[in-house]
Short mmCIF file of C-alpha atoms in Angstrom, two decimals:
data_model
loop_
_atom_site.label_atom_id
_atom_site.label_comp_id
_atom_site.label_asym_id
_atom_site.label_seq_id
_atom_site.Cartn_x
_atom_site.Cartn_y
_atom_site.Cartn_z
CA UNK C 1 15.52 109.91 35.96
CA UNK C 2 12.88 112.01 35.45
CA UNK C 3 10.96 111.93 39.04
CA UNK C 4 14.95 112.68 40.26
CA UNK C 5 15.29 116.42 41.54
CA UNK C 6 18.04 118.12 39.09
CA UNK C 7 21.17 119.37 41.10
CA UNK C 8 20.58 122.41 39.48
CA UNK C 9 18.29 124.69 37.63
CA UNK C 10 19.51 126.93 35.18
CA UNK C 11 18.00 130.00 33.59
CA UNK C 12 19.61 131.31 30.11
CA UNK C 13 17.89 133.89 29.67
CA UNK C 14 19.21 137.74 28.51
CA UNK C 15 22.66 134.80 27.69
CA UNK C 16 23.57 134.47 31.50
CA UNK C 17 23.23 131.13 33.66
CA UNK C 18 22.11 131.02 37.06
CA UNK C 19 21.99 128.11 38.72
CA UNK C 20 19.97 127.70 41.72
CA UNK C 21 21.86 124.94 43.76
CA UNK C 22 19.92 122.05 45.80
CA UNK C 23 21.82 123.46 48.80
CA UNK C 24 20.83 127.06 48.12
CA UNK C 25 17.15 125.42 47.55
CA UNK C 26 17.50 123.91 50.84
CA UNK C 27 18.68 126.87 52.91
CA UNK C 28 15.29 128.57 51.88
CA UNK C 29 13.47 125.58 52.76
CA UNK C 30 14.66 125.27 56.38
CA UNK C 31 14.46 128.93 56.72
CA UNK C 32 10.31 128.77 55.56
CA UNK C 33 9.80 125.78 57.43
CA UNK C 34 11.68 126.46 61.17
CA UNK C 35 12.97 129.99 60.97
CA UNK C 36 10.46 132.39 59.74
CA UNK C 37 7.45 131.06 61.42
CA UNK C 38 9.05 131.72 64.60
CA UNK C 39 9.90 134.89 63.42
CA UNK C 40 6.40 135.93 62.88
CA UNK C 41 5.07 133.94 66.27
CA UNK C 42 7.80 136.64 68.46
CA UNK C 43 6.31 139.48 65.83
CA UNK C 44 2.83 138.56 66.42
CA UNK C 45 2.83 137.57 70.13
CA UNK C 46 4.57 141.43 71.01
CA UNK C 47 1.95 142.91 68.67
CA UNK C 48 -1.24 141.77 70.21
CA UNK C 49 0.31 141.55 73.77
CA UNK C 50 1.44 145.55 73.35
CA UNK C 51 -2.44 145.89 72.42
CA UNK C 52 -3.76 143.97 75.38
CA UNK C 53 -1.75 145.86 77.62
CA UNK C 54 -2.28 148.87 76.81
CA UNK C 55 -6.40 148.44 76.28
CA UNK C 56 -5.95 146.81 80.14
CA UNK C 57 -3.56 150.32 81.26
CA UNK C 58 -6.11 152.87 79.68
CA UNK C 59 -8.85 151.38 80.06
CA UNK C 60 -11.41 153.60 82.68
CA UNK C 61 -14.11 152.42 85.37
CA UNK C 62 -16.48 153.74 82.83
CA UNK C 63 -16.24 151.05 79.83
CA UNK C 64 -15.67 147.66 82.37
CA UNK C 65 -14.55 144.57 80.68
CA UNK C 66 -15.65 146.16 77.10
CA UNK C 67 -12.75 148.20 76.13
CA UNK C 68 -10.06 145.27 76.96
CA UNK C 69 -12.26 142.69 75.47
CA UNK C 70 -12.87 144.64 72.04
CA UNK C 71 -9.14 145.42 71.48
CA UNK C 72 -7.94 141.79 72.33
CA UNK C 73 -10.04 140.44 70.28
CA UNK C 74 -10.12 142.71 67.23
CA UNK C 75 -6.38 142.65 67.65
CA UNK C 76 -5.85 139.10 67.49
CA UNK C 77 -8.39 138.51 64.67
CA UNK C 78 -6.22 141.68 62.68
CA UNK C 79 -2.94 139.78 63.75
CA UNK C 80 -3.97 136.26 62.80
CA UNK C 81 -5.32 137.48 59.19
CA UNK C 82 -1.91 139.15 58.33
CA UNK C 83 0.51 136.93 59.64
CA UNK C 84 -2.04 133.68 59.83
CA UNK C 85 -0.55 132.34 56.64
CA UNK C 86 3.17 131.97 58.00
CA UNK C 87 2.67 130.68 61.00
CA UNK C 88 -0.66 129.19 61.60
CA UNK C 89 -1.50 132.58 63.80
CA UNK C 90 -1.34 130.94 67.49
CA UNK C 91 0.60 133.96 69.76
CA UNK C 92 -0.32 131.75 72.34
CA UNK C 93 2.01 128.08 73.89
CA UNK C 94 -1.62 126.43 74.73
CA UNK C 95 -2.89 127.12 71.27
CA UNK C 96 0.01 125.92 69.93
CA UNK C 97 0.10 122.53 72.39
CA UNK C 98 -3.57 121.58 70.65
CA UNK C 99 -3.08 122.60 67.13
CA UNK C 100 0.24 120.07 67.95
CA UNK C 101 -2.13 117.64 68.93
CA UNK C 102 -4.29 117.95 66.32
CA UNK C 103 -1.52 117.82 63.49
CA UNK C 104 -1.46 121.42 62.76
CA UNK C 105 1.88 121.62 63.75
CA UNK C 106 4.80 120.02 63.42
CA UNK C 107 5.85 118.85 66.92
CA UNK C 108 9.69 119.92 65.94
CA UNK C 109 8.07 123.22 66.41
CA UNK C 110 6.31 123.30 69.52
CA UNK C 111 9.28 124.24 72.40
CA UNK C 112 10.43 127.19 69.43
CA UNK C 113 6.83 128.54 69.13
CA UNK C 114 6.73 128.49 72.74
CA UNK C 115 10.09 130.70 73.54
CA UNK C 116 8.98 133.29 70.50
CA UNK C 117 5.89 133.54 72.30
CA UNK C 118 6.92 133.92 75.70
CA UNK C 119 9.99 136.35 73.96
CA UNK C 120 6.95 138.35 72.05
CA UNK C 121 5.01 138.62 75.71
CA UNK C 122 8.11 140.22 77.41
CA UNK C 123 8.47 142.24 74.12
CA UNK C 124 5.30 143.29 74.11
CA UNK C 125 4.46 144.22 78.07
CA UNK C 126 7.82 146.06 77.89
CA UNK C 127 6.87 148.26 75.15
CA UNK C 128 3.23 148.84 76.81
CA UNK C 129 4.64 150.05 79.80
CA UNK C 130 7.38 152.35 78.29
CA UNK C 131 4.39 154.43 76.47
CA UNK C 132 2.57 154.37 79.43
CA UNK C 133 2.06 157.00 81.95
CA UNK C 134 3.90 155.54 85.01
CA UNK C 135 1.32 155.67 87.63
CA UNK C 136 -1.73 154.68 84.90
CA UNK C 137 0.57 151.32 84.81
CA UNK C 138 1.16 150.73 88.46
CA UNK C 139 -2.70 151.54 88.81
CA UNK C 140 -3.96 149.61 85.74
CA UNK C 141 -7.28 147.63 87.21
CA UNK C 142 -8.81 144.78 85.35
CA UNK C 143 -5.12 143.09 84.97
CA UNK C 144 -4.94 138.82 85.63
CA UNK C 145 -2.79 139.90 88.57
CA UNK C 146 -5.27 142.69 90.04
CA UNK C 147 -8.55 140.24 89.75
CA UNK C 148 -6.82 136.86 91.76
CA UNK C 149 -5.72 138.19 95.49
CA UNK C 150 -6.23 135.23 97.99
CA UNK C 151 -6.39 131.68 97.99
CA UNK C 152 -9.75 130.99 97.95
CA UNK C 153 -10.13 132.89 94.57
CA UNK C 154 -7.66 130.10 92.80
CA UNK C 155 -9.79 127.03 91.91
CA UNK C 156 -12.53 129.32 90.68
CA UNK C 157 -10.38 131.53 88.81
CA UNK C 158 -7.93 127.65 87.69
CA UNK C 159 -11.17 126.57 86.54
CA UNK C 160 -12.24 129.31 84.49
CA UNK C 161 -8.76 129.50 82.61
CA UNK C 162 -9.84 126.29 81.47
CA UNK C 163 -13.23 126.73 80.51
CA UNK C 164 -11.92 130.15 78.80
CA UNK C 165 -8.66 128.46 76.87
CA UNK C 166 -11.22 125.78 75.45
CA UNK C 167 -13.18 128.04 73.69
CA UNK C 168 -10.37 129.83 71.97
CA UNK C 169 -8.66 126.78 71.44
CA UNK C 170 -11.54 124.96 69.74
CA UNK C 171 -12.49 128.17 67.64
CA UNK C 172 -8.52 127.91 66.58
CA UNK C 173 -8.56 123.99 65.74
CA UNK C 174 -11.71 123.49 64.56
CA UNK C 175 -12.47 127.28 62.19
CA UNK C 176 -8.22 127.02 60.96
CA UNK C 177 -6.91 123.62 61.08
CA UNK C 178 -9.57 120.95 60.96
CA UNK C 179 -10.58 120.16 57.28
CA UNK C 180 -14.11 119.54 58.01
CA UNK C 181 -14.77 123.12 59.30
CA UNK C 182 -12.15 125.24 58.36
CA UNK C 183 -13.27 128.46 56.80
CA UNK C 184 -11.86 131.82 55.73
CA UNK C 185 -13.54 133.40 58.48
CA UNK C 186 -11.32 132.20 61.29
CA UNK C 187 -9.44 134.57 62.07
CA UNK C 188 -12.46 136.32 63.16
CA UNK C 189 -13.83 133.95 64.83
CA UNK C 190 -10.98 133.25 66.68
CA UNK C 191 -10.74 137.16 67.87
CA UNK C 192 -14.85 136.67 68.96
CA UNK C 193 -14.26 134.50 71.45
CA UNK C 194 -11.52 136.25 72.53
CA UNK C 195 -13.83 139.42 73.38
CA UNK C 196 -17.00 136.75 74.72
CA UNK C 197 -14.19 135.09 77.06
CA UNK C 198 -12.86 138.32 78.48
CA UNK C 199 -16.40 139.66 78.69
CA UNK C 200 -17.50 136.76 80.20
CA UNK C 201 -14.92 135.31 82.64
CA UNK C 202 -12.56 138.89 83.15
CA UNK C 203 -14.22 139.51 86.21
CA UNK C 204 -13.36 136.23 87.34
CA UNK C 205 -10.11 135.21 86.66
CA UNK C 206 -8.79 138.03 84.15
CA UNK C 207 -9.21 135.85 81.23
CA UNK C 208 -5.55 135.62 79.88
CA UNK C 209 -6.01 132.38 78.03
CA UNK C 210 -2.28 132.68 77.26
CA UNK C 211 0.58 132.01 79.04
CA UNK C 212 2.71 134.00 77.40
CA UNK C 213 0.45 137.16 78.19
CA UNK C 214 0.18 136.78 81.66
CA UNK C 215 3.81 136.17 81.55
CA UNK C 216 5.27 139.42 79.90
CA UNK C 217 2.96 141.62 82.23
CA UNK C 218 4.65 139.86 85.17
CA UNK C 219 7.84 140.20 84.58
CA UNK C 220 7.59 144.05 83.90
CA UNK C 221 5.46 144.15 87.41
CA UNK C 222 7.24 141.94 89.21
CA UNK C 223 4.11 140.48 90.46
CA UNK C 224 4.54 136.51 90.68
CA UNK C 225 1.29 135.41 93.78
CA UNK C 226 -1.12 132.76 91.70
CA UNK C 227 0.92 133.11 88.66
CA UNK C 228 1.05 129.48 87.89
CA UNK C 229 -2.50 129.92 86.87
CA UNK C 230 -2.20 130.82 83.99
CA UNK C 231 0.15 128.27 82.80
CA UNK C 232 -1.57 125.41 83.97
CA UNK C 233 -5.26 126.41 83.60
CA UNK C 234 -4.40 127.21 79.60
CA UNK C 235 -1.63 124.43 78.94
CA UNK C 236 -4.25 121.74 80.51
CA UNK C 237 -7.38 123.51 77.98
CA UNK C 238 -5.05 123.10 75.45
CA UNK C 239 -4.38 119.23 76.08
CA UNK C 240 -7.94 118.13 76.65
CA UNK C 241 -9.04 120.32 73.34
CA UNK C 242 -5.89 118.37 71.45
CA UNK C 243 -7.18 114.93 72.88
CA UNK C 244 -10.94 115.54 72.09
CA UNK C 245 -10.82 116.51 68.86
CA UNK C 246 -8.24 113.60 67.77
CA UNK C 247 -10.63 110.97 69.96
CA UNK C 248 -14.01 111.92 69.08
CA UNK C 249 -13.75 114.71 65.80
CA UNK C 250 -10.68 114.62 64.11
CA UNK C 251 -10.41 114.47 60.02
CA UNK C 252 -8.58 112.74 57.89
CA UNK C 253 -5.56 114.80 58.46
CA UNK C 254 -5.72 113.65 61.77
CA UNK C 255 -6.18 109.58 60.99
CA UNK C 256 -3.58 109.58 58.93
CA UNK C 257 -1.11 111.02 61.52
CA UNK C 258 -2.81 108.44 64.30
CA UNK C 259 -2.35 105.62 61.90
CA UNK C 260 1.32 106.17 61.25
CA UNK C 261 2.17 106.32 64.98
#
């Protein structure tokens, strides 16, 4: 009996019982597990989308890609080493879809990560633009929505959303989640290529990397032409960065979960 679970613990001390029940025990555990991590993913997504936003709204002619590309990254690097430790850190559905793929994430998990995410986004852009100056807003440049205008700009700007989400999702699933090279500087490194994928590929495509912050932006402008870039081009970097890392990396984390299936 002794590798059973007692039905209850019991603490006598200053002469009282308490008894901590295997239901009560359980109610904490589901909350941990399902409930709080999405909790933090909504908290986290609105706090570094609010950040974006507003770095993309203020930003002048004079800095260029430097002052949206600083305070993305910094921010998410800030965000991921606070909250990291709840939720894993992602703020972001393709990050999430790899470090699925990758078994850094319980698959249960995925579709809830995604709504708090794409709830924190909305969140987020809607608190950006009710601190903002209207017509700074409406005339924000360097926004996803203000660098794609015509169809010949989409399969440059659908294949640098890819390019751009790999990075970020390799620096995620290899510096957080893969036990090989997993290291307490991730979170930083994880905000770095942030800033070298917005300074490199802004003028370009925007560099959103994230659904979920091109998303929240959208809705508050109502601007919807190419939108669908920025779903696909991120969701598809985050599948092929899930699929190489299991084929041709991976860890034994990783065999293990390949094995069972």
């Amino acid at each position: 009996m002794s590798g059973e679970a007692p039905m209850c613990d019991m603490d006598l001390s200053d002469g009282k019982v308490k008894e901590t029940s295997v239901a009560g025990r359980c109610r904490v555990s589901w909350y941990e597990q399902y409930v709080q991590p999405c909790v933090v993913e909504l908290l986290g997504s609105a706090l570094f989308i609010f950040i974006g936003c507003l770095s993309v709204i203020e930003n002048s002619a004079n800095t260029g890609l430097l002052q949206p590309a600083l305070a993305h990254g910094l921010a998410l690097g800030l965000i991921i080493a606070t909250l990291g430790n709840i939720s894993g850190g992602h703020f972001n559905p393709a990050v999430s879809l790899a470090a699925t793929l990758v078994g850094g994430l319980n698959a249960m998990l995925l579709i809830p990560y995604w709504v708090s995410q794409v709830l924190g986004g909305l969140i987020g852009a809607a608190l950006a633009k009710a601190v903002s100056p209207e017509e700074r807003f409406w005339n924000a440049s360097g926004a996803a929505f203000a660098t794609v205008k015509d169809q010949g700009q989409v399969a440059v700007a659908l294949g640098a959303e890819i390019i751009l989400t790999m990075l970020l999702a390799l620096a995620v699933c290899m510096g957080a989640i893969n036990r090989k090279t997993k290291g307490p500087l991730a979170p930083f490194s994880i905000g770095f290529s942030v800033t070298v994928d917005i300074l490199a590929g802004g003028g370009i495509s925007g560099a959103c990397m994230n659904p979920a912050r091109a998303f929240g932006p959208a809705v508050m402008a109502g601007y919807w032409d190419f939108h669908w870039v920025y779903w696909i081009g991120p969701l598809l970097a985050g599948l092929l960065v899930g699929l190489l890392i299991r084929v041709f990396i991976g860890d034994e984390k990783t065999r293990i979960i390949l094995k069972a299936k």
